[in-house]
PDB file of C-alpha atoms and ligand atoms in Angstrom:
ATOM      1  CA  MET A   1     -43.684  85.631 -44.705  1.00  0.00           C
ATOM      2  CA  SER A   2     -45.270  88.974 -45.501  1.00  0.00           C
ATOM      3  CA  ASP A   3     -47.547  89.435 -48.484  1.00  0.00           C
ATOM      4  CA  PRO A   4     -45.840  90.575 -51.658  1.00  0.00           C
ATOM      5  CA  ASP A   5     -46.712  94.071 -52.818  1.00  0.00           C
ATOM      6  CA  TYR A   6     -47.886  94.659 -56.381  1.00  0.00           C
ATOM      7  CA  THR A   7     -47.717  91.724 -58.789  1.00  0.00           C
ATOM      8  CA  TYR A   8     -48.797  91.682 -62.420  1.00  0.00           C
ATOM      9  CA  VAL A   9     -48.582  88.452 -64.415  1.00  0.00           C
ATOM     10  CA  THR A  10     -48.693  89.200 -68.125  1.00  0.00           C
ATOM     11  CA  ARG A  11     -50.143  87.192 -71.012  1.00  0.00           C
ATOM     12  CA  ASP A  12     -46.564  85.968 -71.540  1.00  0.00           C
ATOM     13  CA  PHE A  13     -46.454  84.719 -67.924  1.00  0.00           C
ATOM     14  CA  GLU A  14     -43.855  87.327 -67.088  1.00  0.00           C
ATOM     15  CA  VAL A  15     -44.137  88.217 -63.404  1.00  0.00           C
ATOM     16  CA  LEU A  16     -43.722  91.953 -62.754  1.00  0.00           C
ATOM     17  CA  THR A  17     -43.517  93.110 -59.155  1.00  0.00           C
ATOM     18  CA  GLY A  18     -43.266  96.301 -57.104  1.00  0.00           C
ATOM     19  CA  GLU A  19     -43.262  99.617 -58.903  1.00  0.00           C
ATOM     20  CA  ALA A  20     -43.055  97.920 -62.320  1.00  0.00           C
ATOM     21  CA  ALA A  21     -46.378  96.229 -61.612  1.00  0.00           C
ATOM     22  CA  ARG A  22     -48.177  98.979 -59.719  1.00  0.00           C
ATOM     23  CA  PRO A  23     -49.465 101.176 -62.605  1.00  0.00           C
ATOM     24  CA  LEU A  24     -50.535  98.089 -64.544  1.00  0.00           C
ATOM     25  CA  VAL A  25     -52.496  96.617 -61.637  1.00  0.00           C
ATOM     26  CA  GLU A  26     -54.048  99.976 -60.852  1.00  0.00           C
ATOM     27  CA  LYS A  27     -55.270 100.133 -64.454  1.00  0.00           C
ATOM     28  CA  THR A  28     -56.289  96.478 -64.833  1.00  0.00           C
ATOM     29  CA  ASN A  29     -57.527  94.301 -61.999  1.00  0.00           C
ATOM     30  CA  ASP A  30     -60.450  92.009 -61.247  1.00  0.00           C
ATOM     31  CA  ARG A  31     -62.033  93.957 -58.358  1.00  0.00           C
ATOM     32  CA  GLN A  32     -65.305  94.424 -60.270  1.00  0.00           C
ATOM     33  CA  PHE A  33     -65.866  90.645 -60.080  1.00  0.00           C
ATOM     34  CA  LEU A  34     -65.641  90.295 -56.281  1.00  0.00           C
ATOM     35  CA  VAL A  35     -68.945  89.001 -54.933  1.00  0.00           C
ATOM     36  CA  ASP A  36     -70.503  88.649 -51.484  1.00  0.00           C
ATOM     37  CA  ASP A  37     -68.246  86.304 -49.580  1.00  0.00           C
ATOM     38  CA  GLY A  38     -67.399  84.009 -52.501  1.00  0.00           C
ATOM     39  CA  GLY A  39     -64.084  85.456 -53.685  1.00  0.00           C
ATOM     40  CA  ILE A  40     -64.174  85.728 -57.476  1.00  0.00           C
ATOM     41  CA  HIS A  41     -66.248  82.870 -58.854  1.00  0.00           C
ATOM     42  CA  THR A  42     -67.731  84.503 -61.956  1.00  0.00           C
ATOM     43  CA  VAL A  43     -66.261  86.847 -64.570  1.00  0.00           C
ATOM     44  CA  THR A  44     -67.460  88.081 -67.942  1.00  0.00           C
ATOM     45  CA  VAL A  45     -66.904  85.976 -71.023  1.00  0.00           C
ATOM     46  CA  ASP A  46     -64.632  88.752 -72.351  1.00  0.00           C
ATOM     47  CA  ARG A  47     -62.342  88.486 -69.300  1.00  0.00           C
ATOM     48  CA  TRP A  48     -62.357  84.696 -69.676  1.00  0.00           C
ATOM     49  CA  LYS A  49     -61.393  84.988 -73.342  1.00  0.00           C
ATOM     50  CA  LEU A  50     -58.345  87.085 -72.386  1.00  0.00           C
ATOM     51  CA  ALA A  51     -57.331  84.339 -69.955  1.00  0.00           C
ATOM     52  CA  GLN A  52     -57.862  81.651 -72.575  1.00  0.00           C
ATOM     53  CA  ASP A  53     -55.760  83.589 -75.062  1.00  0.00           C
ATOM     54  CA  ALA A  54     -52.946  83.521 -72.465  1.00  0.00           C
ATOM     55  CA  GLU A  55     -53.518  79.803 -71.826  1.00  0.00           C
ATOM     56  CA  ARG A  56     -53.343  78.944 -75.520  1.00  0.00           C
ATOM     57  CA  HIS A  57     -50.206  81.090 -75.893  1.00  0.00           C
ATOM     58  CA  HIS A  58     -48.674  79.321 -72.868  1.00  0.00           C
ATOM     59  CA  TRP A  59     -49.013  75.805 -74.235  1.00  0.00           C
ATOM     60  CA  ILE A  60     -48.706  76.355 -77.967  1.00  0.00           C
ATOM     61  CA  ASP A  61     -46.109  79.143 -78.216  1.00  0.00           C
ATOM     62  CA  LEU A  62     -44.212  79.224 -74.897  1.00  0.00           C
ATOM     63  CA  ARG A  63     -44.193  75.543 -73.817  1.00  0.00           C
ATOM     64  CA  PRO A  64     -44.117  73.403 -76.988  1.00  0.00           C
ATOM     65  CA  HIS A  65     -41.647  70.902 -75.455  1.00  0.00           C
ATOM     66  CA  VAL A  66     -43.435  70.312 -72.138  1.00  0.00           C
ATOM     67  CA  THR A  67     -44.907  66.836 -71.608  1.00  0.00           C
ATOM     68  CA  ASP A  68     -46.939  67.188 -68.412  1.00  0.00           C
ATOM     69  CA  ASP A  69     -48.952  69.688 -66.345  1.00  0.00           C
ATOM     70  CA  ARG A  70     -48.169  68.304 -62.864  1.00  0.00           C
ATOM     71  CA  ASN A  71     -50.290  65.268 -63.731  1.00  0.00           C
ATOM     72  CA  MET A  72     -47.929  62.888 -61.922  1.00  0.00           C
ATOM     73  CA  ASP A  73     -47.971  65.180 -58.858  1.00  0.00           C
ATOM     74  CA  HIS A  74     -51.744  64.922 -58.827  1.00  0.00           C
ATOM     75  CA  ALA A  75     -51.552  61.121 -59.067  1.00  0.00           C
ATOM     76  CA  PHE A  76     -49.142  61.111 -56.123  1.00  0.00           C
ATOM     77  CA  MET A  77     -51.519  63.251 -54.033  1.00  0.00           C
ATOM     78  CA  TYR A  78     -54.344  60.850 -54.923  1.00  0.00           C
ATOM     79  CA  ASP A  79     -52.246  57.882 -53.724  1.00  0.00           C
ATOM     80  CA  ARG A  80     -51.944  56.854 -57.372  1.00  0.00           C
ATOM     81  CA  TYR A  81     -55.736  56.809 -57.743  1.00  0.00           C
ATOM     82  CA  GLY A  82     -56.095  53.736 -55.546  1.00  0.00           C
ATOM     83  CA  ALA A  83     -59.757  54.722 -54.933  1.00  0.00           C
ATOM     84  CA  LEU A  84     -60.477  53.903 -58.608  1.00  0.00           C
ATOM     85  CA  SER A  85     -58.436  50.739 -58.737  1.00  0.00           C
ATOM     86  CA  GLU A  86     -59.927  47.791 -60.657  1.00  0.00           C
ATOM     87  CA  LYS A  87     -63.122  49.723 -61.473  1.00  0.00           C
ATOM     88  CA  THR A  88     -64.711  49.807 -64.918  1.00  0.00           C
ATOM     89  CA  PHE A  89     -66.343  52.990 -66.204  1.00  0.00           C
ATOM     90  CA  GLU A  90     -68.780  52.861 -69.118  1.00  0.00           C
ATOM     91  CA  ASN A  91     -68.801  56.569 -69.939  1.00  0.00           C
ATOM     92  CA  ALA A  92     -66.063  58.862 -68.628  1.00  0.00           C
ATOM     93  CA  ILE A  93     -65.303  62.531 -69.254  1.00  0.00           C
ATOM     94  CA  GLU A  94     -62.404  64.812 -68.365  1.00  0.00           C
ATOM     95  CA  LEU A  95     -63.374  68.488 -68.147  1.00  0.00           C
ATOM     96  CA  GLY A  96     -60.659  71.039 -68.963  1.00  0.00           C
ATOM     97  CA  CYS A  97     -58.390  68.172 -69.983  1.00  0.00           C
ATOM     98  CA  GLY A  98     -55.474  70.273 -71.297  1.00  0.00           C
ATOM     99  CA  PRO A  99     -52.975  68.776 -73.793  1.00  0.00           C
ATOM    100  CA  PHE A 100     -51.962  65.834 -71.585  1.00  0.00           C
ATOM    101  CA  THR A 101     -55.025  64.946 -69.454  1.00  0.00           C
ATOM    102  CA  ASN A 102     -55.179  63.287 -66.045  1.00  0.00           C
ATOM    103  CA  ILE A 103     -57.079  60.323 -67.448  1.00  0.00           C
ATOM    104  CA  ALA A 104     -53.843  59.225 -69.156  1.00  0.00           C
ATOM    105  CA  VAL A 105     -52.485  58.541 -65.656  1.00  0.00           C
ATOM    106  CA  LEU A 106     -55.686  57.401 -64.021  1.00  0.00           C
ATOM    107  CA  ALA A 107     -56.400  54.874 -66.800  1.00  0.00           C
ATOM    108  CA  GLN A 108     -53.483  52.815 -65.517  1.00  0.00           C
ATOM    109  CA  VAL A 109     -55.577  51.598 -62.588  1.00  0.00           C
ATOM    110  CA  CYS A 110     -59.077  51.338 -64.053  1.00  0.00           C
ATOM    111  CA  GLN A 111     -60.870  50.542 -67.285  1.00  0.00           C
ATOM    112  CA  ILE A 112     -62.628  53.200 -69.346  1.00  0.00           C
ATOM    113  CA  LYS A 113     -64.933  51.969 -72.084  1.00  0.00           C
ATOM    114  CA  ARG A 114     -66.003  55.282 -73.607  1.00  0.00           C
ATOM    115  CA  LEU A 115     -64.024  58.508 -73.168  1.00  0.00           C
ATOM    116  CA  THR A 116     -64.978  62.129 -73.841  1.00  0.00           C
ATOM    117  CA  LEU A 117     -62.404  64.890 -73.546  1.00  0.00           C
ATOM    118  CA  LEU A 118     -63.628  68.473 -73.142  1.00  0.00           C
ATOM    119  CA  ASP A 119     -61.570  71.623 -73.288  1.00  0.00           C
ATOM    120  CA  PRO A 120     -62.307  74.937 -75.025  1.00  0.00           C
ATOM    121  CA  LEU A 121     -58.779  74.738 -76.499  1.00  0.00           C
ATOM    122  CA  ILE A 122     -58.868  71.063 -77.395  1.00  0.00           C
ATOM    123  CA  GLU A 123     -58.508  71.566 -81.151  1.00  0.00           C
ATOM    124  CA  ASP A 124     -55.484  73.877 -80.575  1.00  0.00           C
ATOM    125  CA  TYR A 125     -53.921  71.246 -78.324  1.00  0.00           C
ATOM    126  CA  LEU A 126     -53.897  68.755 -81.200  1.00  0.00           C
ATOM    127  CA  GLY A 127     -51.104  70.953 -82.594  1.00  0.00           C
ATOM    128  CA  HIS A 128     -48.957  70.532 -79.449  1.00  0.00           C
ATOM    129  CA  GLN A 129     -46.199  68.052 -80.246  1.00  0.00           C
ATOM    130  CA  ASN A 130     -46.651  66.198 -76.933  1.00  0.00           C
ATOM    131  CA  CYS A 131     -50.438  66.195 -76.852  1.00  0.00           C
ATOM    132  CA  LEU A 132     -51.359  62.708 -75.654  1.00  0.00           C
ATOM    133  CA  PHE A 133     -54.495  62.361 -77.779  1.00  0.00           C
ATOM    134  CA  ARG A 134     -53.371  63.848 -81.091  1.00  0.00           C
ATOM    135  CA  THR A 135     -53.764  60.489 -82.859  1.00  0.00           C
ATOM    136  CA  GLY A 136     -57.371  60.176 -81.693  1.00  0.00           C
ATOM    137  CA  THR A 137     -56.372  57.652 -79.051  1.00  0.00           C
ATOM    138  CA  LEU A 138     -55.247  58.703 -75.582  1.00  0.00           C
ATOM    139  CA  GLN A 139     -51.861  57.168 -74.895  1.00  0.00           C
ATOM    140  CA  ALA A 140     -51.626  56.411 -71.202  1.00  0.00           C
ATOM    141  CA  ASN A 141     -48.132  56.537 -69.714  1.00  0.00           C
ATOM    142  CA  SER A 142     -48.062  52.795 -69.088  1.00  0.00           C
ATOM    143  CA  GLY A 143     -48.713  52.114 -72.786  1.00  0.00           C
ATOM    144  CA  ILE A 144     -52.443  51.585 -72.282  1.00  0.00           C
ATOM    145  CA  MET A 145     -54.462  53.141 -75.115  1.00  0.00           C
ATOM    146  CA  VAL A 146     -57.929  54.638 -74.611  1.00  0.00           C
ATOM    147  CA  PRO A 147     -59.833  55.585 -77.786  1.00  0.00           C
ATOM    148  CA  VAL A 148     -61.283  59.090 -77.573  1.00  0.00           C
ATOM    149  CA  ALA A 149     -64.929  58.733 -78.555  1.00  0.00           C
ATOM    150  CA  GLU A 150     -65.633  62.461 -78.498  1.00  0.00           C
ATOM    151  CA  ARG A 151     -63.730  65.738 -78.334  1.00  0.00           C
ATOM    152  CA  VAL A 152     -65.727  68.730 -77.126  1.00  0.00           C
ATOM    153  CA  ALA A 153     -64.280  72.194 -77.814  1.00  0.00           C
ATOM    154  CA  LEU A 154     -66.468  74.073 -75.332  1.00  0.00           C
ATOM    155  CA  PRO A 155     -66.263  75.519 -71.833  1.00  0.00           C
ATOM    156  CA  VAL A 156     -68.143  73.408 -69.282  1.00  0.00           C
ATOM    157  CA  GLU A 157     -70.569  76.310 -68.839  1.00  0.00           C
ATOM    158  CA  GLN A 158     -71.794  75.822 -72.443  1.00  0.00           C
ATOM    159  CA  PHE A 159     -71.735  72.016 -72.539  1.00  0.00           C
ATOM    160  CA  GLU A 160     -75.083  70.241 -72.921  1.00  0.00           C
ATOM    161  CA  PRO A 161     -74.277  66.543 -72.449  1.00  0.00           C
ATOM    162  CA  LYS A 162     -76.419  64.016 -74.259  1.00  0.00           C
ATOM    163  CA  ALA A 163     -75.795  61.323 -71.655  1.00  0.00           C
ATOM    164  CA  ARG A 164     -74.699  61.012 -68.057  1.00  0.00           C
ATOM    165  CA  TYR A 165     -71.197  59.973 -67.049  1.00  0.00           C
ATOM    166  CA  ASP A 166     -70.167  57.445 -64.428  1.00  0.00           C
ATOM    167  CA  LEU A 167     -66.735  59.106 -64.132  1.00  0.00           C
ATOM    168  CA  VAL A 168     -66.230  62.895 -64.235  1.00  0.00           C
ATOM    169  CA  VAL A 169     -62.682  64.194 -63.815  1.00  0.00           C
ATOM    170  CA  MET A 170     -61.796  67.861 -63.316  1.00  0.00           C
ATOM    171  CA  LEU A 171     -58.374  68.726 -61.934  1.00  0.00           C
ATOM    172  CA  ASN A 172     -56.777  72.146 -61.773  1.00  0.00           C
ATOM    173  CA  VAL A 173     -59.322  73.921 -63.963  1.00  0.00           C
ATOM    174  CA  ILE A 174     -61.616  76.268 -62.063  1.00  0.00           C
ATOM    175  CA  GLU A 175     -59.197  79.212 -61.770  1.00  0.00           C
ATOM    176  CA  HIS A 176     -59.449  79.364 -65.575  1.00  0.00           C
ATOM    177  CA  CYS A 177     -63.245  79.311 -66.004  1.00  0.00           C
ATOM    178  CA  TYR A 178     -65.894  82.040 -66.018  1.00  0.00           C
ATOM    179  CA  ASN A 179     -68.833  80.762 -63.935  1.00  0.00           C
ATOM    180  CA  VAL A 180     -68.094  78.273 -61.183  1.00  0.00           C
ATOM    181  CA  PRO A 181     -71.623  78.009 -59.669  1.00  0.00           C
ATOM    182  CA  LEU A 182     -72.894  77.058 -63.129  1.00  0.00           C
ATOM    183  CA  ILE A 183     -70.060  74.558 -63.577  1.00  0.00           C
ATOM    184  CA  PHE A 184     -70.806  72.900 -60.235  1.00  0.00           C
ATOM    185  CA  ARG A 185     -74.449  72.569 -61.250  1.00  0.00           C
ATOM    186  CA  LYS A 186     -73.458  71.091 -64.614  1.00  0.00           C
ATOM    187  CA  ILE A 187     -71.098  68.564 -63.018  1.00  0.00           C
ATOM    188  CA  TRP A 188     -73.809  67.455 -60.620  1.00  0.00           C
ATOM    189  CA  GLU A 189     -76.297  67.028 -63.471  1.00  0.00           C
ATOM    190  CA  MET A 190     -73.911  65.200 -65.811  1.00  0.00           C
ATOM    191  CA  THR A 191     -72.868  62.685 -63.136  1.00  0.00           C
ATOM    192  CA  GLU A 192     -74.895  59.500 -63.086  1.00  0.00           C
ATOM    193  CA  PRO A 193     -76.266  58.538 -59.659  1.00  0.00           C
ATOM    194  CA  GLY A 194     -73.650  56.168 -58.243  1.00  0.00           C
ATOM    195  CA  GLY A 195     -70.991  57.704 -60.524  1.00  0.00           C
ATOM    196  CA  LEU A 196     -67.700  59.154 -59.325  1.00  0.00           C
ATOM    197  CA  VAL A 197     -66.352  62.696 -59.487  1.00  0.00           C
ATOM    198  CA  VAL A 198     -62.599  63.270 -59.217  1.00  0.00           C
ATOM    199  CA  PHE A 199     -62.038  66.919 -58.360  1.00  0.00           C
ATOM    200  CA  HIS A 200     -58.904  68.812 -57.416  1.00  0.00           C
ATOM    201  CA  ASP A 201     -58.377  72.533 -57.106  1.00  0.00           C
ATOM    202  CA  ARG A 202     -57.096  75.359 -55.032  1.00  0.00           C
ATOM    203  CA  TYR A 203     -58.948  76.940 -52.123  1.00  0.00           C
ATOM    204  CA  PHE A 204     -58.988  80.706 -51.723  1.00  0.00           C
ATOM    205  CA  ASP A 205     -60.382  82.662 -48.789  1.00  0.00           C
ATOM    206  CA  HIS A 206     -62.664  85.560 -49.590  1.00  0.00           C
ATOM    207  CA  GLU A 207     -60.838  87.896 -47.171  1.00  0.00           C
ATOM    208  CA  GLN A 208     -57.530  87.065 -48.798  1.00  0.00           C
ATOM    209  CA  VAL A 209     -58.970  87.829 -52.237  1.00  0.00           C
ATOM    210  CA  VAL A 210     -60.359  91.159 -50.961  1.00  0.00           C
ATOM    211  CA  ARG A 211     -56.919  92.084 -49.600  1.00  0.00           C
ATOM    212  CA  GLU A 212     -55.109  91.187 -52.791  1.00  0.00           C
ATOM    213  CA  VAL A 213     -57.415  92.084 -55.651  1.00  0.00           C
ATOM    214  CA  ASP A 214     -56.111  95.664 -55.889  1.00  0.00           C
ATOM    215  CA  ARG A 215     -52.480  94.534 -55.789  1.00  0.00           C
ATOM    216  CA  ILE A 216     -52.331  91.328 -57.796  1.00  0.00           C
ATOM    217  CA  TYR A 217     -53.469  90.620 -61.347  1.00  0.00           C
ATOM    218  CA  ASP A 218     -52.864  87.361 -63.157  1.00  0.00           C
ATOM    219  CA  ALA A 219     -53.902  87.390 -66.819  1.00  0.00           C
ATOM    220  CA  ALA A 220     -54.386  83.622 -67.149  1.00  0.00           C
ATOM    221  CA  HIS A 221     -56.183  82.979 -63.833  1.00  0.00           C
ATOM    222  CA  PRO A 222     -59.302  85.133 -63.498  1.00  0.00           C
ATOM    223  CA  LEU A 223     -61.090  83.149 -60.770  1.00  0.00           C
ATOM    224  CA  LYS A 224     -60.247  82.887 -57.071  1.00  0.00           C
ATOM    225  CA  VAL A 225     -62.974  80.785 -55.526  1.00  0.00           C
ATOM    226  CA  ASP A 226     -63.641  80.888 -51.795  1.00  0.00           C
ATOM    227  CA  ARG A 227     -63.361  77.492 -50.119  1.00  0.00           C
ATOM    228  CA  LYS A 228     -66.987  77.550 -48.888  1.00  0.00           C
ATOM    229  CA  LEU A 229     -68.246  77.323 -52.455  1.00  0.00           C
ATOM    230  CA  ILE A 230     -65.977  74.361 -53.211  1.00  0.00           C
ATOM    231  CA  ASP A 231     -66.852  72.625 -49.955  1.00  0.00           C
ATOM    232  CA  GLY A 232     -70.571  73.142 -50.637  1.00  0.00           C
ATOM    233  CA  PHE A 233     -70.099  71.392 -53.978  1.00  0.00           C
ATOM    234  CA  ILE A 234     -68.064  68.414 -52.813  1.00  0.00           C
ATOM    235  CA  GLN A 235     -70.261  67.853 -49.767  1.00  0.00           C
ATOM    236  CA  ARG A 236     -73.146  66.888 -52.043  1.00  0.00           C
ATOM    237  CA  PHE A 237     -71.193  63.717 -52.894  1.00  0.00           C
ATOM    238  CA  GLU A 238     -70.429  60.753 -50.654  1.00  0.00           C
ATOM    239  CA  GLU A 239     -66.758  60.971 -49.794  1.00  0.00           C
ATOM    240  CA  VAL A 240     -64.522  58.300 -51.305  1.00  0.00           C
ATOM    241  CA  PHE A 241     -61.181  60.127 -50.980  1.00  0.00           C
ATOM    242  CA  PHE A 242     -60.278  63.460 -49.389  1.00  0.00           C
ATOM    243  CA  ARG A 243     -56.908  65.069 -48.917  1.00  0.00           C
ATOM    244  CA  LEU A 244     -56.237  68.659 -47.946  1.00  0.00           C
ATOM    245  CA  VAL A 245     -52.735  69.878 -48.677  1.00  0.00           C
ATOM    246  CA  THR A 246     -51.822  73.041 -46.826  1.00  0.00           C
ATOM    247  CA  THR A 247     -48.863  75.135 -47.838  1.00  0.00           C
ATOM    248  CA  HIS A 248     -47.620  78.195 -46.021  1.00  0.00           C
ATOM    249  CA  GLY A 249     -46.836  81.510 -47.604  1.00  0.00           C
ATOM    250  CA  TYR A 250     -48.392  82.936 -50.681  1.00  0.00           C
ATOM    251  CA  THR A 251     -47.699  83.250 -54.348  1.00  0.00           C
ATOM    252  CA  VAL A 252     -50.011  84.025 -57.221  1.00  0.00           C
ATOM    253  CA  HIS A 253     -48.781  81.047 -59.162  1.00  0.00           C
ATOM    254  CA  SER A 254     -51.206  78.242 -59.777  1.00  0.00           C
ATOM    255  CA  GLY A 255     -50.552  75.139 -57.707  1.00  0.00           C
ATOM    256  CA  VAL A 256     -49.592  76.973 -54.531  1.00  0.00           C
ATOM    257  CA  GLY A 257     -51.877  77.526 -51.529  1.00  0.00           C
ATOM    258  CA  ASP A 258     -54.362  75.163 -49.863  1.00  0.00           C
ATOM    259  CA  GLN A 259     -55.390  72.420 -52.242  1.00  0.00           C
ATOM    260  CA  VAL A 260     -58.178  69.863 -52.106  1.00  0.00           C
ATOM    261  CA  TYR A 261     -57.983  66.387 -53.662  1.00  0.00           C
ATOM    262  CA  PHE A 262     -61.407  64.773 -53.687  1.00  0.00           C
ATOM    263  CA  VAL A 263     -63.181  61.731 -55.054  1.00  0.00           C
ATOM    264  CA  GLY A 264     -66.911  61.536 -54.369  1.00  0.00           C
ATOM    265  CA  ARG A 265     -69.821  59.345 -55.344  1.00  0.00           C
ATOM    266  CA  LYS A 266     -73.124  60.863 -56.364  1.00  0.00           C
ATOM    267  CA  PRO A 267     -75.677  59.184 -54.118  1.00  0.00           C
ATOM    268  CA  VAL A 268     -77.677  56.550 -55.991  1.00  0.00           C
ATOM    269  CA  THR A 269     -80.806  58.072 -54.504  1.00  0.00           C
ATOM    270  CA  ALA A 270     -80.047  61.560 -55.906  1.00  0.00           C
ATOM    271  CA  TRP A 271     -82.897  62.621 -58.149  1.00  0.00           C
ATOM    272  CA  GLU A 272     -82.136  66.183 -59.272  1.00  0.00           C
TER     273      GLU A 272
HETATM  274  C1  SAM B 301     -54.142  74.515 -65.978  1.00  0.00           C
HETATM  275  S1  SAM B 301     -54.899  73.739 -67.352  1.00  0.00           S
HETATM  276  C2  SAM B 301     -55.134  72.123 -66.648  1.00  0.00           C
HETATM  277  C3  SAM B 301     -55.314  71.055 -67.673  1.00  0.00           C
HETATM  278  C4  SAM B 301     -55.595  69.666 -67.118  1.00  0.00           C
HETATM  279  N1  SAM B 301     -56.774  69.663 -66.278  1.00  0.00           N
HETATM  280  C5  SAM B 301     -54.424  69.115 -66.380  1.00  0.00           C
HETATM  281  O1  SAM B 301     -54.477  68.997 -65.147  1.00  0.00           O
HETATM  282  O2  SAM B 301     -53.435  68.758 -67.033  1.00  0.00           O
HETATM  283  C6  SAM B 301     -56.546  74.421 -67.340  1.00  0.00           C
HETATM  284  C7  SAM B 301     -57.381  74.040 -68.548  1.00  0.00           C
HETATM  285  O3  SAM B 301     -58.719  74.491 -68.334  1.00  0.00           O
HETATM  286  C8  SAM B 301     -59.260  74.852 -69.585  1.00  0.00           C
HETATM  287  N2  SAM B 301     -60.428  75.708 -69.377  1.00  0.00           N
HETATM  288  C9  SAM B 301     -60.481  77.045 -69.249  1.00  0.00           C
HETATM  289  N3  SAM B 301     -61.746  77.461 -69.079  1.00  0.00           N
HETATM  290  C10 SAM B 301     -62.513  76.357 -69.086  1.00  0.00           C
HETATM  291  C11 SAM B 301     -63.911  76.148 -68.971  1.00  0.00           C
HETATM  292  N4  SAM B 301     -64.751  77.159 -68.763  1.00  0.00           N
HETATM  293  N5  SAM B 301     -64.362  74.883 -69.065  1.00  0.00           N
HETATM  294  C12 SAM B 301     -63.502  73.853 -69.240  1.00  0.00           C
HETATM  295  N6  SAM B 301     -62.170  74.002 -69.348  1.00  0.00           N
HETATM  296  C13 SAM B 301     -61.681  75.232 -69.275  1.00  0.00           C
HETATM  297  C14 SAM B 301     -58.096  75.538 -70.280  1.00  0.00           C
HETATM  298  O4  SAM B 301     -58.299  75.611 -71.676  1.00  0.00           O
HETATM  299  C15 SAM B 301     -56.924  74.654 -69.868  1.00  0.00           C
HETATM  300  O5  SAM B 301     -56.687  73.655 -70.801  1.00  0.00           O
END
């Protein structure tokens, strides 16, 4: 399949292509954020805020009836979170949890004693009719209830945790953030030695990003992180689960392209 020509995804998630998209992409694109060989891993806070405005609009205005953000697909790719089965976590956090969370699915196989949910839009999500934690308790699909001890309405980049977590979950978030190297450092620091990180996202290749940055703009997804950066992050952990899903062809839409599903343990001997 050949690459598409110009594509411009608006704040309303309308996909314009060809000559309709061309003048818009020529005027607005993310080329200025390309770095070294890392794809686009850092943007300004102003660019991030535009993306977050689109994300809020997506869930609150355009998708009020939706009940899931591919959370069951993720569980399927993780073999229903068998790697966490029968474990007990004292202090768990989901980063970029969205309105539905992945912990609602994952909590079916393990026990979580204290749960923190973080998302810059978390207070807006309480207004979504299908938000799974709007009562203050996360309602897992199986009927299991997990009290939410803390809601944090911040980006990970600005989060200063008071304690370490023995379970850190972050699925399908980094395309939406503004500083991935900082986020990877924060995740490492907030994970207790011996604790688990559940991480899923999409791999980009720097060369692909270079080829496409002048032709494709996606308002809600500012970051396109080269796989080397992601691999460098996950390789710091001891592998518990790894699955690479490769799809052929290309589309700008989130969820398509090479994807990594990872569970890792922070070595108990880690000191930094
Ligand atoms: C595609 S949604 C995924 C939600 C959830 N992880 C899921 O799988 O259902 C991406 C989420 O990342 C959040 N987000 C954006 N920037 C973030 C940041 N810097 N730190 C943490 N979360 C962020 C957005 O507000 C949005 O809720």
